[in-house]
XYZ file of C-alpha atoms in Angstrom:
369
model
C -1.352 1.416 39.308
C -0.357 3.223 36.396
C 2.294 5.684 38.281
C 3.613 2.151 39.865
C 4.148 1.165 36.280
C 5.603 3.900 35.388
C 8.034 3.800 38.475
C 8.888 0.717 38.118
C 10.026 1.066 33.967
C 12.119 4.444 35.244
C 14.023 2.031 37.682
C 14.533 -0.530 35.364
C 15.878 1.423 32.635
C 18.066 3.395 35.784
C 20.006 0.270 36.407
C 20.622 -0.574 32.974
C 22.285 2.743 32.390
C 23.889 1.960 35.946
C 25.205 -0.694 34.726
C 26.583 0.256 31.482
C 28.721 3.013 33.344
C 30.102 0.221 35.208
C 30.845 -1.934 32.529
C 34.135 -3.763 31.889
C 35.822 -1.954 28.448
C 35.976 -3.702 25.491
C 36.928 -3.338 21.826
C 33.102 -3.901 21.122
C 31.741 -1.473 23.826
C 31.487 1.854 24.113
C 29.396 3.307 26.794
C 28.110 7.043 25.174
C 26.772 5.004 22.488
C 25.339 2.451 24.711
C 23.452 4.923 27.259
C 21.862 6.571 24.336
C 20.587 3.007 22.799
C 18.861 2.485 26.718
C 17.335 5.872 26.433
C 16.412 6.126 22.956
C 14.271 2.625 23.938
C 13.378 3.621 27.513
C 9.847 1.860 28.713
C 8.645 5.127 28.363
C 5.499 5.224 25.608
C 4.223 8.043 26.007
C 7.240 9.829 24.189
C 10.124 8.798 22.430
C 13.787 10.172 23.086
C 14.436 12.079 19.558
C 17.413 13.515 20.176
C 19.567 10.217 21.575
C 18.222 8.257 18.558
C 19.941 10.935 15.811
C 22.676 10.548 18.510
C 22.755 7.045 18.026
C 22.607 7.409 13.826
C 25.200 9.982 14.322
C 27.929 7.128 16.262
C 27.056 5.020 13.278
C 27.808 7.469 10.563
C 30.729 8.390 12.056
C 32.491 4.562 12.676
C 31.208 1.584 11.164
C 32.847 -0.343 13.877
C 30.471 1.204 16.018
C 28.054 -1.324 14.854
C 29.095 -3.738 17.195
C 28.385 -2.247 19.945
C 24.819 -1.092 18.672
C 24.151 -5.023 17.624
C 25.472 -5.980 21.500
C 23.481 -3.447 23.052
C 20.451 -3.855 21.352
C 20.444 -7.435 21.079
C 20.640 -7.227 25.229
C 17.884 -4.946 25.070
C 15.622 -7.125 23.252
C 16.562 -10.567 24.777
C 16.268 -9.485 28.592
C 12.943 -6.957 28.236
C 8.991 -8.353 28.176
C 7.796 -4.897 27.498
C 6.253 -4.381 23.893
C 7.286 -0.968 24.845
C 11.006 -1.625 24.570
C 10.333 -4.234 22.077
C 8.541 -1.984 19.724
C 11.164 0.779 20.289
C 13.754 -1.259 19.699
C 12.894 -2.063 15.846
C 12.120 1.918 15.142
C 15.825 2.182 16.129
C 17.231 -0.280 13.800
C 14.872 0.704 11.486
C 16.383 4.573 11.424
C 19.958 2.680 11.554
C 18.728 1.011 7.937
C 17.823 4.176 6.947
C 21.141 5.761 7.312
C 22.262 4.671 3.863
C 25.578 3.560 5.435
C 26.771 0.941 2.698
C 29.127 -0.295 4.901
C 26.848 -0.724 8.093
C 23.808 -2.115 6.412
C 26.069 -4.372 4.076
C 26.905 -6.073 8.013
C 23.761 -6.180 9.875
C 22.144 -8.809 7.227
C 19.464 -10.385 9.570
C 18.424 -8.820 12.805
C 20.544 -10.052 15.616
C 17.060 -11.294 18.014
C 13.708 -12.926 17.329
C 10.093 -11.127 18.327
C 8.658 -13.424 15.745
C 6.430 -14.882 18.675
C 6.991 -12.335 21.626
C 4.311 -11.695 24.379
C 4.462 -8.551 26.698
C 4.727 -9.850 30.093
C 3.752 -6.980 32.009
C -0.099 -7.289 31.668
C -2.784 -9.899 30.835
C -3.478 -11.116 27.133
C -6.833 -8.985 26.893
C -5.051 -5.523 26.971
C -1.758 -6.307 24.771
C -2.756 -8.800 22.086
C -3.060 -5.941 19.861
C 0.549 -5.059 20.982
C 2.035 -8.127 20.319
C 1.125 -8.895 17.368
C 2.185 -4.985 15.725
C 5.696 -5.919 17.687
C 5.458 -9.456 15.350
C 4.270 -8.373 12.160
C 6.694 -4.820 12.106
C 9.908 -7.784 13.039
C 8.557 -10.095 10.215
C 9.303 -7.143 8.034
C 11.978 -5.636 9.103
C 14.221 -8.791 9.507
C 13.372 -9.313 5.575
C 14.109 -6.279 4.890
C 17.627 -6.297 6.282
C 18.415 -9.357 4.964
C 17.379 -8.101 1.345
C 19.336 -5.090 2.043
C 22.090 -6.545 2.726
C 22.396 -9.116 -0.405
C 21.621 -5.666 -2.705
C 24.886 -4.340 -1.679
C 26.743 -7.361 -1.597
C 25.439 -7.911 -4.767
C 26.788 -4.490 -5.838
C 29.926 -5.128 -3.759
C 30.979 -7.995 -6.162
C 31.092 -5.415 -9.319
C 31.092 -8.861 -11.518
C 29.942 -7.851 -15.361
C 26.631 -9.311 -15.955
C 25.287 -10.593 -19.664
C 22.141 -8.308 -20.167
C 20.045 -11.713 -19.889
C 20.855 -11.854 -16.389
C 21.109 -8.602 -15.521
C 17.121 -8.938 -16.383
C 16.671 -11.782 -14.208
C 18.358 -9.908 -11.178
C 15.751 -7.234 -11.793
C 12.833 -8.982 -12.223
C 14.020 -11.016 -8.739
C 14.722 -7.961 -7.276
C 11.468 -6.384 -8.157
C 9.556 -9.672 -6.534
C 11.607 -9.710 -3.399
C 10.352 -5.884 -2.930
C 6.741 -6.580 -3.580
C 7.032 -9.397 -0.915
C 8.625 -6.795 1.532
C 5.497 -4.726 0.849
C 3.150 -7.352 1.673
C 4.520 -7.784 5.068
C 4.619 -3.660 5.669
C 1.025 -3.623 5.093
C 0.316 -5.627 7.502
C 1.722 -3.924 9.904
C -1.077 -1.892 11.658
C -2.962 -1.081 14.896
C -6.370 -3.059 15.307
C -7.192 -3.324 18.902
C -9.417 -0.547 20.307
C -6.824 0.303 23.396
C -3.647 0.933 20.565
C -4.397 4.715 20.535
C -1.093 5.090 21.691
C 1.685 7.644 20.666
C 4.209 5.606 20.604
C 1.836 3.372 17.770
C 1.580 6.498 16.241
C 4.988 7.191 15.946
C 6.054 3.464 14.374
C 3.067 3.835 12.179
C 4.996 7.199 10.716
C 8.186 5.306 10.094
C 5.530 2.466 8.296
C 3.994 5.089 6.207
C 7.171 6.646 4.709
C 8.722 3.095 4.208
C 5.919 1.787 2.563
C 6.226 5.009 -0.365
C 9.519 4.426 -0.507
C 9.164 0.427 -1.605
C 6.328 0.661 -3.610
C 8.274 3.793 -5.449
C 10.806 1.536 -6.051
C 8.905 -1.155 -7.472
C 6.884 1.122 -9.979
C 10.672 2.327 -11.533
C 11.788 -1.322 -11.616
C 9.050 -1.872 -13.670
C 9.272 0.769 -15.583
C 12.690 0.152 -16.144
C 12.595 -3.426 -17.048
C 9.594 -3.569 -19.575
C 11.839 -2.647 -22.622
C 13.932 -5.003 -21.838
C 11.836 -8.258 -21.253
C 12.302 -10.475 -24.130
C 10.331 -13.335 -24.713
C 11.720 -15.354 -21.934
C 10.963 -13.085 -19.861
C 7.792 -11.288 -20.771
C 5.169 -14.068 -18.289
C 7.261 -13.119 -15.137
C 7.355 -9.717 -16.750
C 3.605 -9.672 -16.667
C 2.753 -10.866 -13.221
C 5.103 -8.718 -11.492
C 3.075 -5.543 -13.892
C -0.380 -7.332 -12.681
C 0.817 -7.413 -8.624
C 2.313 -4.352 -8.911
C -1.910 -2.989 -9.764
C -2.933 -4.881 -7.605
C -0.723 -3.781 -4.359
C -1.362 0.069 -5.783
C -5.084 -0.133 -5.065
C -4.290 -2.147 -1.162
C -1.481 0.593 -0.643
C -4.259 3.276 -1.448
C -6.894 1.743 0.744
C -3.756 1.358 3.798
C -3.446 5.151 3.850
C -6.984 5.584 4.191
C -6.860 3.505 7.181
C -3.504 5.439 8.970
C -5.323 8.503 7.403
C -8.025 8.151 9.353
C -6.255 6.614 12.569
C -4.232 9.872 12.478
C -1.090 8.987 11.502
C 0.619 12.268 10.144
C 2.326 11.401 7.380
C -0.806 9.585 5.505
C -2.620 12.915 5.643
C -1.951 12.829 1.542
C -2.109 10.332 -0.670
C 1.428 10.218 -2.658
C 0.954 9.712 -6.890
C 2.828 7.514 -8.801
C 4.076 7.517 -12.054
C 1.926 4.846 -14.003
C 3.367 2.011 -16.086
C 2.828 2.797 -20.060
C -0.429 1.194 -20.862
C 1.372 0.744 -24.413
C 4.180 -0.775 -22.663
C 2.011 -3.425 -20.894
C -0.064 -4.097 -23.924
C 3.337 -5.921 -25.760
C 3.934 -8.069 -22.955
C 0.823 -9.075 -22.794
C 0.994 -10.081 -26.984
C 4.042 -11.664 -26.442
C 2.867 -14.040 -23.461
C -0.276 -14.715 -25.491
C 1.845 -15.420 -28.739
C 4.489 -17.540 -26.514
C 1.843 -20.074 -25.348
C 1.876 -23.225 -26.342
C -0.172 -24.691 -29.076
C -1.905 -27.407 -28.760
C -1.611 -29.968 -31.798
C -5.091 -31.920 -33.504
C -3.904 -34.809 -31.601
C -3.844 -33.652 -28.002
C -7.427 -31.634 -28.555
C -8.721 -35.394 -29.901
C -6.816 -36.956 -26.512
C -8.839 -34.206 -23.956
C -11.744 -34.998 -25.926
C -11.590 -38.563 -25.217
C -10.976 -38.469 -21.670
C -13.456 -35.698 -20.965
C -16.249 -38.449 -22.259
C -14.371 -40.869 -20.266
C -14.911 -38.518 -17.239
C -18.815 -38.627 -17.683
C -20.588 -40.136 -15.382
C -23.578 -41.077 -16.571
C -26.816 -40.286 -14.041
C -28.152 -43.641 -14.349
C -28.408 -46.309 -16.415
C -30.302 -49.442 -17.779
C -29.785 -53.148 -17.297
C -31.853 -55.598 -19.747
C -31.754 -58.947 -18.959
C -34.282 -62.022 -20.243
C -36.818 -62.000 -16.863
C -36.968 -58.345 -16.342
C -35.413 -54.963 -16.451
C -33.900 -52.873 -13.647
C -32.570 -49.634 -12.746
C -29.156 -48.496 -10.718
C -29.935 -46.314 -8.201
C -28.047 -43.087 -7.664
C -28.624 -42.619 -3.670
C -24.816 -43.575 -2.955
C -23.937 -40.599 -5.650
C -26.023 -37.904 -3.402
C -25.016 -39.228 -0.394
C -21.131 -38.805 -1.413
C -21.689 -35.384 -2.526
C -23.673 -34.623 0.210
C -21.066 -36.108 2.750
C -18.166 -34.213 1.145
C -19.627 -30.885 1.363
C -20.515 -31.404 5.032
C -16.836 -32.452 5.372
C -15.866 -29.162 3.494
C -17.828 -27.040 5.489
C -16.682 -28.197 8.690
C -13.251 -27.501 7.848
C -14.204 -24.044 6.954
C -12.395 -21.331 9.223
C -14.204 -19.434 11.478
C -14.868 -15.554 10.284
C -13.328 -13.332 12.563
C -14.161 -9.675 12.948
C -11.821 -6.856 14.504
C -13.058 -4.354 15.931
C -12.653 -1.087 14.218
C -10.308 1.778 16.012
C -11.301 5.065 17.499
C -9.653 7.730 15.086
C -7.804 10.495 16.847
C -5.455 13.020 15.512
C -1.951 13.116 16.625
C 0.946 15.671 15.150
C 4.379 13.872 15.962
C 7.735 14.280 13.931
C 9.404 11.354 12.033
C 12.015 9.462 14.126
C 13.653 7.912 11.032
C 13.944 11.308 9.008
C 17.291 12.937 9.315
């Protein structure tokens, strides 16, 4: 069955390449370029064609108006395939095409030109490519941000406007949030069904890895950058992005453990980081506290008042001429007793995935060139 599959992918991606040598010419397509886009994503996982992806990098170095026909092709590619394989290798191309550094490519991709966000392999049952699908979702969720961000960075640059140093802070400290929300999404990218002990996985997860130093990197010298800078007005946004940027540092840690141990080559070491001043971090943290709002006599009087207000009182006495009674509190248990049945009900279920099979692979980096 699996040499049938096999087969049938090799035909597949024979009459596409068929088909692009037969191809009516236009401004928009050129057919080298093309044929090494079909067999730099071939349905092939077991390997990926190295030498026509730098080919393809290489057509997009040398003409930026090759980039249409790289956005035709792929988008083709993408729309017309149900293989996760194709799919998968697909966004490691763009990815590499991102990496290029090409100010004047990247400037015009913006957002990818297809959607994965919900794609399903169609080429076997649910069981055996869930795992699949969602990688394929979660590495698109990324990467479409992450074009998208890289594009309005150079358009940005592009407008060469002069900024008061006010909001050249503000631009930073955006800046700096966008790219901690980019590495939220990479981190989620990752292999968690038992049958993803795949080379190809193993491959995208290298491309991951490297990204993932190179945006975190980026956030630490934004930081680092900014903190002398943020004034008063600044120095709360100031503080959470400092307070994330811990916080992501220990998740990016424990994410290399995992590709560490799931073999992924480039995760074998841990990379270090230069840390934000502790001095530094210290006077925004005095300036936030000394920026808070005070609260005047007459507010403090106005919460104290409504918090007796807010009492409720467990039960309480009635005197009348004839006799004297007591309120009952059974309708006060049986509302808190009803709400947190209510609560728990709504609770989600806990779901546990199973853990992977670590193997060791040694494969080179598609996206370094």
């Amino acid at each position: 069955m699996k040499l049938w599959k096999r087969a049938a992918a090799a035909i597949k991606d024979r009459k596409s390449l068929l088909a692009v040598g037969f191809s009516r010419r236009t401004s928009y397509r050129n057919a080298d370029l093309e044929a090494a886009i079909i067999k730099a994503t071939s349905h092939d996982d077991s390997s990926v064609d190295y030498s026509n992806a730098h080919r393809v990098y290489k057509w997009i170095r040398a003409s930026p108006l090759n980039l249409k026909t790289l956005i035709h092709a792929v988008s083709s590619r993408v729309n017309h395939t149900r293989s996760w394989i194709v799919a998968l290798k697909s966004l490691m191309l763009l990815h590499g095409v991102l990496s290029c550094k090409v100010p004047s490519v990247v400037g015009e991709i913006r957002r990818l030109p297809f959607d994965l966000s919900d794609f399903c392999d169609g080429h076997s049952c649910l069981s055996k490519t869930w795992g699949f699908n969602i990688f394929v979702r979660a590495y698109f969720a990324f990467l479409h941000n992450y074009s998208s961000f890289l594009s309005d960075q150079i358009q940005r640059h592009r407008g060469n406007r002069r900024l008061e140093k006010a909001d050249s802070v503000n631009q930073e400290l955006d800046r700096i949030q966008k790219l901690q929300s980019l590495l939220d999404l990479i981190l989620q990218i990752r292999p968690i069904a038992d049958n993803m002990k795949r080379t190809l996985i193993l491959e995208a997860m290298d491309c991951i890895v490297v990204e993932s130093i190179n945006i975190y990197g980026r956030i630490c010298s934004g930081v680092i950058k900014i903190l002398p800078s943020a004034g008063k007005t600044n120095a709360a946004t100031a503080l959470k992005i400092i307070n994330k940027a811990k916080s992501q540092g220990e998740d990016l840690a424990l994410f290399f453990d995992f590709c560490k141990g799931f073999g992924v080559s480039n995760a074998k070491d841990t990379p270090q980081f230069v840390s934000i001043p502790k001095a530094e971090v210290e006077a925004i943290e005095k300036t936030v506290e000394e920026n808070k709002p005070k609260k005047d006599e007459e507010e403090e009087e106005d919460e104290k008042k409504a918090m007796v207000v807010l009492e409720t009182p467990k039960s309480q006495t009635i005197i009348t001429e004839k006799w004297e009674t007591f309120e009952e509190e059974d309708d006060y248990y049986y509302f808190n007793e009803k709400a947190i049945q209510e609560y728990q009900n709504h609770l989600p279920p806990i779901v546990s995935n199973p853990q992977p099979v670590y193997i060791e692979y040694s494969m080179p980096d598609l996206i370094t060139f």
